[in-house]
Coordinates of C-alpha atoms in Angstrom, one line a residue:
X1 CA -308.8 -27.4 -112.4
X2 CA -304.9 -27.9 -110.2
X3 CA -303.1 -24.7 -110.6
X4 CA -300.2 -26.6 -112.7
X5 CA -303.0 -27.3 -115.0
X6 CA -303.1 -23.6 -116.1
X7 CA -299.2 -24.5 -116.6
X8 CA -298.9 -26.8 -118.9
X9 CA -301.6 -24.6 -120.9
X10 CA -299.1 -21.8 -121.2
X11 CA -296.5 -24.1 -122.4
X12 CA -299.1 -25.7 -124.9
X13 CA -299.2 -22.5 -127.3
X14 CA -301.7 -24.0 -129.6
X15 CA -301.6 -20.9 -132.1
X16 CA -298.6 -21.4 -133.5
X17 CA -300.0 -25.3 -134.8
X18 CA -303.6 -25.3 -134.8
X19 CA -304.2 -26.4 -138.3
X20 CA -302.6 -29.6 -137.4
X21 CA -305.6 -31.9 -137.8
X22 CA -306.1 -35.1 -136.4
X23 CA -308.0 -38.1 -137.0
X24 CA -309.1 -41.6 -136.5
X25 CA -310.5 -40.7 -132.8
X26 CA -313.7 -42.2 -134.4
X27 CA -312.3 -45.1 -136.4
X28 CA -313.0 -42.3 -139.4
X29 CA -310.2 -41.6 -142.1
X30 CA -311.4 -38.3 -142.2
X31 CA -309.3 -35.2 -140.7
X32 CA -311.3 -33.7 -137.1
X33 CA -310.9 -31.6 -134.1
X34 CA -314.2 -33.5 -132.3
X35 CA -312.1 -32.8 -129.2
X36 CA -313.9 -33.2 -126.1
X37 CA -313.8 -29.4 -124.5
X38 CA -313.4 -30.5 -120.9
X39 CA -311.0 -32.7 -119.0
X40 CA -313.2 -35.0 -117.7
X41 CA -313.0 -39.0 -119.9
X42 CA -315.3 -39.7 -122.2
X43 CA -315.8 -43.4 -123.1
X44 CA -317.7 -44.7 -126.8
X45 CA -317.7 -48.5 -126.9
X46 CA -317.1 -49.9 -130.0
X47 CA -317.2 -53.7 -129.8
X48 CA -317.3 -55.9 -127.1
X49 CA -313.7 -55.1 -125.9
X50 CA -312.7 -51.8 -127.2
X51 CA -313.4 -48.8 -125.5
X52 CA -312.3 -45.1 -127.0
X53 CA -311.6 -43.4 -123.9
X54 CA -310.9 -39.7 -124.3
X55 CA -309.9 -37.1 -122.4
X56 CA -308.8 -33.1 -123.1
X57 CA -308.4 -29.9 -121.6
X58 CA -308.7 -26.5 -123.0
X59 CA -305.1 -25.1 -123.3
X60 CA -305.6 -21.6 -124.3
X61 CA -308.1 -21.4 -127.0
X62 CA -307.0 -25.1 -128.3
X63 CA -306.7 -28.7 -126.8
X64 CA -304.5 -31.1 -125.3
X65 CA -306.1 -34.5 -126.0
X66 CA -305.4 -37.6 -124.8
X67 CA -307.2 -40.7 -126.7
X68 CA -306.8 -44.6 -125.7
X69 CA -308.0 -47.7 -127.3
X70 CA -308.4 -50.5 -124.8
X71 CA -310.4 -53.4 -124.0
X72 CA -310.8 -52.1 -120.0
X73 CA -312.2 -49.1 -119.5
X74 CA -311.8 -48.5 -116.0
X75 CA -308.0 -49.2 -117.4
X76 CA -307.7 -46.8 -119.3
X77 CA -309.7 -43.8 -117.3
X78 CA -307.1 -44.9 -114.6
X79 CA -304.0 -44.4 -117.0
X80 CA -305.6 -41.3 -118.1
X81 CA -305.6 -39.8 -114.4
X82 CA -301.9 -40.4 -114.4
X83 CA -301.1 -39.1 -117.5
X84 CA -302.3 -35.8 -116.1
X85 CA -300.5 -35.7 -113.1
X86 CA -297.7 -36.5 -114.7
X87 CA -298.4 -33.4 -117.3
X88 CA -299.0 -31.1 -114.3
X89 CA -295.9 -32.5 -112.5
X90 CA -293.8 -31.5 -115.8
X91 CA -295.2 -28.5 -116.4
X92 CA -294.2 -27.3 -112.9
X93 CA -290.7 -27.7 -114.6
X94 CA -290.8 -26.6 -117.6
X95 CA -293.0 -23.5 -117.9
X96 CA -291.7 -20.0 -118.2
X97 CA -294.8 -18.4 -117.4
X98 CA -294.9 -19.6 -113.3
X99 CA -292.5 -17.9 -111.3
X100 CA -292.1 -21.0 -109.3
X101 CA -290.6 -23.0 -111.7
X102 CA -286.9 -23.9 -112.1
X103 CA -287.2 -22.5 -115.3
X104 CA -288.8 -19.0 -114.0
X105 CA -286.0 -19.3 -111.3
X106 CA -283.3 -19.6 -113.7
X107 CA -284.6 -16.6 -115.9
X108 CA -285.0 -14.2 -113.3
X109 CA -281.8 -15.3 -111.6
X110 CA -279.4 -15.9 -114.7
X111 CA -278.4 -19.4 -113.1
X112 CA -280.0 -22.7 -111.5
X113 CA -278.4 -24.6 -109.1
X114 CA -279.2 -28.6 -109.0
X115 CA -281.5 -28.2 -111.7
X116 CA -284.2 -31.2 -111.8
X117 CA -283.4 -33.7 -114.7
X118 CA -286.5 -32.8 -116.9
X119 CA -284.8 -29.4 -117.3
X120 CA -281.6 -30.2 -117.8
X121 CA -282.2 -32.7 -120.7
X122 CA -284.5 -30.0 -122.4
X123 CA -281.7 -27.4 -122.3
X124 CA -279.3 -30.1 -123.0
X125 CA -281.4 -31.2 -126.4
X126 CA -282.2 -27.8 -126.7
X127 CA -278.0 -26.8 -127.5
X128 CA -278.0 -29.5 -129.8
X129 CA -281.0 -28.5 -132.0
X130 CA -279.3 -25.1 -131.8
X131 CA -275.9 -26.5 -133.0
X132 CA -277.6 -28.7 -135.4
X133 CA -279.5 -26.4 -137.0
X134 CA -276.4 -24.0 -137.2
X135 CA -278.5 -21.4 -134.4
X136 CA -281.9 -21.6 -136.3
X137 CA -283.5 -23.6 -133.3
X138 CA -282.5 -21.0 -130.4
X139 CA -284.6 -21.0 -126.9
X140 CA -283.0 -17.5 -125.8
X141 CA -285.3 -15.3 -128.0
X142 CA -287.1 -14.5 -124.6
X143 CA -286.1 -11.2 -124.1
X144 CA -287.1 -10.5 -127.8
X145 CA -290.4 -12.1 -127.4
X146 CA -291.3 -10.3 -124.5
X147 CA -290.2 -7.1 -126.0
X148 CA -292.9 -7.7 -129.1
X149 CA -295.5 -8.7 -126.1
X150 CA -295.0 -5.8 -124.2
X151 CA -294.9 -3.2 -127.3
X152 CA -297.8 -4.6 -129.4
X153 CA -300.0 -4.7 -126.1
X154 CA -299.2 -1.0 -126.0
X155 CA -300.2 -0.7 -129.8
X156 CA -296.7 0.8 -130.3
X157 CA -294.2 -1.5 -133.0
X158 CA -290.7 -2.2 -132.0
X159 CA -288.2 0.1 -133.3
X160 CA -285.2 -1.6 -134.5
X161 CA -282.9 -0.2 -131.9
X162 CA -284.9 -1.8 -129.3
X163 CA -284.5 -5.1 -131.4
X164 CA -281.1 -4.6 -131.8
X165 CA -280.3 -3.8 -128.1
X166 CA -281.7 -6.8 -127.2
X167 CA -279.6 -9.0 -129.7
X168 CA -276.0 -9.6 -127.9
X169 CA -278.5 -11.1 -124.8
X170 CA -280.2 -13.9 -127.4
X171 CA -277.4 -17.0 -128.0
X172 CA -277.9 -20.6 -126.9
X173 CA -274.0 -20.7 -127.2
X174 CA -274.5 -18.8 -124.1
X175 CA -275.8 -21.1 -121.6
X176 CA -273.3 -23.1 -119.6
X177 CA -274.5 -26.4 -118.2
X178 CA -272.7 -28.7 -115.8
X179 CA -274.2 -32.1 -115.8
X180 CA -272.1 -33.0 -112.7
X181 CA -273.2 -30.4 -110.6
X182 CA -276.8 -29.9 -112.2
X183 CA -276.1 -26.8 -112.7
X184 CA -277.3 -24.2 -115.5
X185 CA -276.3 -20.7 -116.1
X186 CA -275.9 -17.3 -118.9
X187 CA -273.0 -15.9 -119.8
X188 CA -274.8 -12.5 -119.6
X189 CA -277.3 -10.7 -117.9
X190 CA -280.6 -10.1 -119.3
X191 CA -280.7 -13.2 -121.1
X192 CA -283.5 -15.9 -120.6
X193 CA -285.0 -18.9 -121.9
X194 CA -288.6 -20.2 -123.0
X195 CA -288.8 -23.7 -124.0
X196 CA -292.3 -23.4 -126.0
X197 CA -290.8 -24.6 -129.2
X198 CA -289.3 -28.0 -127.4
X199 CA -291.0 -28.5 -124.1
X200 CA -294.4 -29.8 -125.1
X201 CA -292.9 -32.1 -127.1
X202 CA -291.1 -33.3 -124.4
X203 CA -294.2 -33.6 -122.5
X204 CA -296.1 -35.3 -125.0
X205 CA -292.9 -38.4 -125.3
X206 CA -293.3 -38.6 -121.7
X207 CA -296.8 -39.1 -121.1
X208 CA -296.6 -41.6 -124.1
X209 CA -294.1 -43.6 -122.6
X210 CA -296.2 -43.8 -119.3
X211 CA -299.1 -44.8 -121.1
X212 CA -297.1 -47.6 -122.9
X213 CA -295.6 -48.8 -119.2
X214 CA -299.5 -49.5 -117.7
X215 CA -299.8 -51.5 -121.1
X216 CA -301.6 -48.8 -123.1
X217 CA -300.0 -49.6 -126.3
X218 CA -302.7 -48.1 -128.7
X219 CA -303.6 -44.0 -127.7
X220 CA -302.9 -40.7 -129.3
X221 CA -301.4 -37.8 -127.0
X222 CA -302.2 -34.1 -128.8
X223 CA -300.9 -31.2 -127.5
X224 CA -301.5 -28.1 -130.2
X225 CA -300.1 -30.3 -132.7
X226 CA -297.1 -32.2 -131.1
X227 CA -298.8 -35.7 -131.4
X228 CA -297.3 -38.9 -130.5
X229 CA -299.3 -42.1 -131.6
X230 CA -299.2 -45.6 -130.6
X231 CA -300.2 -48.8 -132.0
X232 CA -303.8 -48.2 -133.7
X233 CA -307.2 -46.5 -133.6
X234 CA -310.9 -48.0 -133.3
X235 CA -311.5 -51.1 -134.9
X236 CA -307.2 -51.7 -135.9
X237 CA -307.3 -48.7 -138.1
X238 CA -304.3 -46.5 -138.1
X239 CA -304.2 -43.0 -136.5
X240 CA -304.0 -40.3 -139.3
X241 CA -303.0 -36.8 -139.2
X242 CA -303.8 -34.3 -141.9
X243 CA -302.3 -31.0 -142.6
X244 CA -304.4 -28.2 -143.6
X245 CA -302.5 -25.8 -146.2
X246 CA -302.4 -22.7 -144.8
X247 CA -303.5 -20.6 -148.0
X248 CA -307.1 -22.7 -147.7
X249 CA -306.7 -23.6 -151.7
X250 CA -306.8 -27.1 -151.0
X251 CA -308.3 -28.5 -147.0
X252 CA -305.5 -31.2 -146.6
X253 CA -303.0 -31.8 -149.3
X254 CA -301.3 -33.9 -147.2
X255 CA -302.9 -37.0 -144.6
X256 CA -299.6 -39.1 -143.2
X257 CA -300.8 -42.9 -141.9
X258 CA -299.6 -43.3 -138.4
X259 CA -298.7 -46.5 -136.8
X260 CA -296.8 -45.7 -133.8
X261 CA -294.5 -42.3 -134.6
X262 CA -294.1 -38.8 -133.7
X263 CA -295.2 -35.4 -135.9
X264 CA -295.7 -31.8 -135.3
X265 CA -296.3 -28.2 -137.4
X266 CA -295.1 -25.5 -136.6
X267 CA -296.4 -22.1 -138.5
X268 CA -297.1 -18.6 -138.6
X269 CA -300.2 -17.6 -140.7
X270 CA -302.8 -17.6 -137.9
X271 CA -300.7 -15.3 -135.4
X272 CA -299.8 -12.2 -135.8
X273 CA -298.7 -9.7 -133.0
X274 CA -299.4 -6.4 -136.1
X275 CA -301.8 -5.7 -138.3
X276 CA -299.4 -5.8 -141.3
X277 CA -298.0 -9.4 -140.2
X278 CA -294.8 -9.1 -139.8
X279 CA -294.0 -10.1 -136.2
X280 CA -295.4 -13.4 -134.9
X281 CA -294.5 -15.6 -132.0
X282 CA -291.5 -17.5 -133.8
X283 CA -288.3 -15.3 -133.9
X284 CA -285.0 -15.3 -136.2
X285 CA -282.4 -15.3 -133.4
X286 CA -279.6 -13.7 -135.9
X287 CA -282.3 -10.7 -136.4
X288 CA -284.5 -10.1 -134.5
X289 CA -287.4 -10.6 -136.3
X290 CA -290.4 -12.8 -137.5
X291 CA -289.0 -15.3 -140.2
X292 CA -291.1 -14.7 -143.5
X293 CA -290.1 -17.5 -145.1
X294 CA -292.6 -20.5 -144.6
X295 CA -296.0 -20.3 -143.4
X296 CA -296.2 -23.6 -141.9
X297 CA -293.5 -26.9 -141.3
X298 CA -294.4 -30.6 -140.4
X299 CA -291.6 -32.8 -139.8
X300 CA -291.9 -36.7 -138.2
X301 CA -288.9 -37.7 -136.2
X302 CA -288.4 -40.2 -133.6
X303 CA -289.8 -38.0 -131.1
X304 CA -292.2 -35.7 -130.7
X305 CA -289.2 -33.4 -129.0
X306 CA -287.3 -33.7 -131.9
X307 CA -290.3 -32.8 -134.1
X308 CA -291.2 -30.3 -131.9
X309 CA -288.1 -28.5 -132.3
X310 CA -287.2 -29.0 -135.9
X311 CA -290.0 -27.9 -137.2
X312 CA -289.8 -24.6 -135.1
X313 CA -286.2 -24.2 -136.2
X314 CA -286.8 -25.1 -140.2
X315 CA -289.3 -21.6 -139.9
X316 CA -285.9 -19.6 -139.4
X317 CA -284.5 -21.3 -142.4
X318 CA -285.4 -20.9 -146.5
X319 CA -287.4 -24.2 -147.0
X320 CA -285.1 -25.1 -149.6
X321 CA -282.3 -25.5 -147.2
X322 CA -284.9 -26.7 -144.3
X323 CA -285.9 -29.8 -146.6
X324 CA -282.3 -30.2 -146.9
X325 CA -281.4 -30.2 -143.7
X326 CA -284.0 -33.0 -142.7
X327 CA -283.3 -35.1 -145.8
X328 CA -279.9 -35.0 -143.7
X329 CA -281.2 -35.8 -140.1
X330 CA -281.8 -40.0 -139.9
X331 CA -285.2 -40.8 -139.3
X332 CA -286.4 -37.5 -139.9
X333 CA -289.1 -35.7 -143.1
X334 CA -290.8 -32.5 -143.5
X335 CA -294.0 -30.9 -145.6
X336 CA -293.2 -27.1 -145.6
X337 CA -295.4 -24.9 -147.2
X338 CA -293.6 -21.5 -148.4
X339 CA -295.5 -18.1 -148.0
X340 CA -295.5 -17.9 -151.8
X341 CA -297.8 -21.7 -151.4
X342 CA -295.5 -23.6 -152.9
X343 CA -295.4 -27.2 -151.3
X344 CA -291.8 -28.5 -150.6
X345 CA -290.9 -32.3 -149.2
X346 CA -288.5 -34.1 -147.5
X347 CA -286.5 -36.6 -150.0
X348 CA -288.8 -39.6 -148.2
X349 CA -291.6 -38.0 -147.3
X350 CA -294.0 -39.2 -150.0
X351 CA -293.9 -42.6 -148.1
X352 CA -295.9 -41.8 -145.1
X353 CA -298.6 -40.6 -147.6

């Protein structure tokens, strides 16, 4: 496998959405993860001209899956081939996690000159969300996400003065960019930036968008949950995702028809850096601390970006005022499932069920 494939793998976190579900890779209206677990393309022939061509990659402990319905197969493995070196390409931009990327550059440095496009339209998308969301959606909460990484591996909890050390460094407000110059930078030291909660969204749009531009209309990109679908599945049926409820008390309450749209979950119940549950990988910026709120949020938006980083930011929020807040974005609904298991929904979201 290319070195920048393990990159993209540690921007795909696929704990914190693996019970997003997906189906109609088999023409079956039936929720599955009959992934393929290797990143070679795997063709099933279902008429005369429509191939299923899929192809995946384990992405630490879960998949990125790409899936296209077309009549040429040789079409489609090509398109396929692209699509990954366009993922690779990206994720030598985006991750935090290779300290060759501008993104690694600009953490250990505290600014980046010239900054390639790619990252400075994730940052820039990424201040919105965080002004949008009134700071719930909030890419600094590096520091404090390597501080729980660093203690749990050590078996020791944080205390809360080395959570609250760490606070005046976490702060979107806090970047500075200069679209003229390219340039990005923080207004303090210490600070630093990880773009899991927007980034593979990002990536997924992207790769989408190439497939659509070689004529691929109908294919499903899955990347731990950020899934952007396009056209139909085997056979004209539509692509359909189902959402597992976290609690287990019912397997999918919810199954959303897709035509061609943009979904994601984001959630906590399957990742836990304690014993007791109380710190997981998605952070309260204003605190410090795991949000204990929701166990799991789904929101479809026009993007997968956008989906991607809603639903990470309506976590931080009471899912009252999360479902509020979407009912208010255009274009946007949410299925958020409260720790207590209660199911809340967007004001529209009953009609993609």
């Amino acid at each position: 496998m290319k070195k920048n494939s393990s990159i993209l793998q540690t921007i795909c976190n696929p704990q914190r959405r693996s019970f997003l579900k997906l189906s109609g890779l088999l023409g079956l209206g039936v929720a599955t993860t009959a992934l393929l677990p290797a990143s070679q393309a795997e063709a099933v022939l279902f008429g005369p001209k429509e191939y299923k061509v899929s192809s995946t990659r384990l992405a630490m402990g879960s998949f990125l899956a790409i899936t296209i319905i077309h009549s040429s197969r040789d079409e489609a493995e090509n398109a396929i081939g692209l699509a990954w070196e366009e993922i690779d390409r990206l994720g030598g931009l985006l991750s935090r996690h290779d300290p060759a990327t501008p993104v690694s550059q600009l953490n250990s440095t505290g600014v980046l000159h010239k900054a390639p496009p790619e990252v400075l339209e994730v940052v820039a998308r990424s201040l919105y969300y965080h002004r949008q969301t009134g700071g719930a959606f909030d890419i600094t909460v590096k520091p404090l996400v390597d501080l729980f990484k660093e203690r749990f591996a050590a078996e020791v909890t944080p205390s809360e003065a080395e959570i609250s050390k760490l606070l005046p460094q976490v702060g979107s407000d806090k970047i500075k960019i200069s679209f003229a110059g390219g340039d990005i930078s923080f207004a303090r030291q210490g600070m630093g930036v990880t773009l899991d909660g927007i980034a593979p969204g990002y990536i997924v749009d992207r790769v989408s968008a190439l497939l659509a531009a070689k004529g691929l209309s109908n294919h499903l990109i899955n990347c731990s949950g950020d899934i952007r679908t396009s056209g139909t599945a085997a056979k004209g049926k539509p692509w359909t995702v189902a959402i597992q409820d976290p609690a287990k008390q019912k397997a999918y309450p919810e199954v959303v028809a897709m035509g061609t749209g943009a979904i994601s979950t984001s959630g906590s119940y399957e990742v836990f850096y304690d014993k007791e549950k109380m710190f997981h990988h998605i952070v309260t910026p204003q605190t410090g601390h795991s949000p204990r709120l929701a166990t799991s949020v789904t929101v479809k938006a026009l993007s997968v970006m956008d989906a991607d980083a809603l639903a990470t930011g309506i976590m931080v929020m009471p899912p009252r005022e999360g479902v509020r807040f979407v009912d208010s974005q255009p274009g946007c609904e949410c299925f958020v499932v409260g720790q207590d298991g209660s199911f809340r929904k967007s004001a529209r979201w009953n009609r993609l069920v």
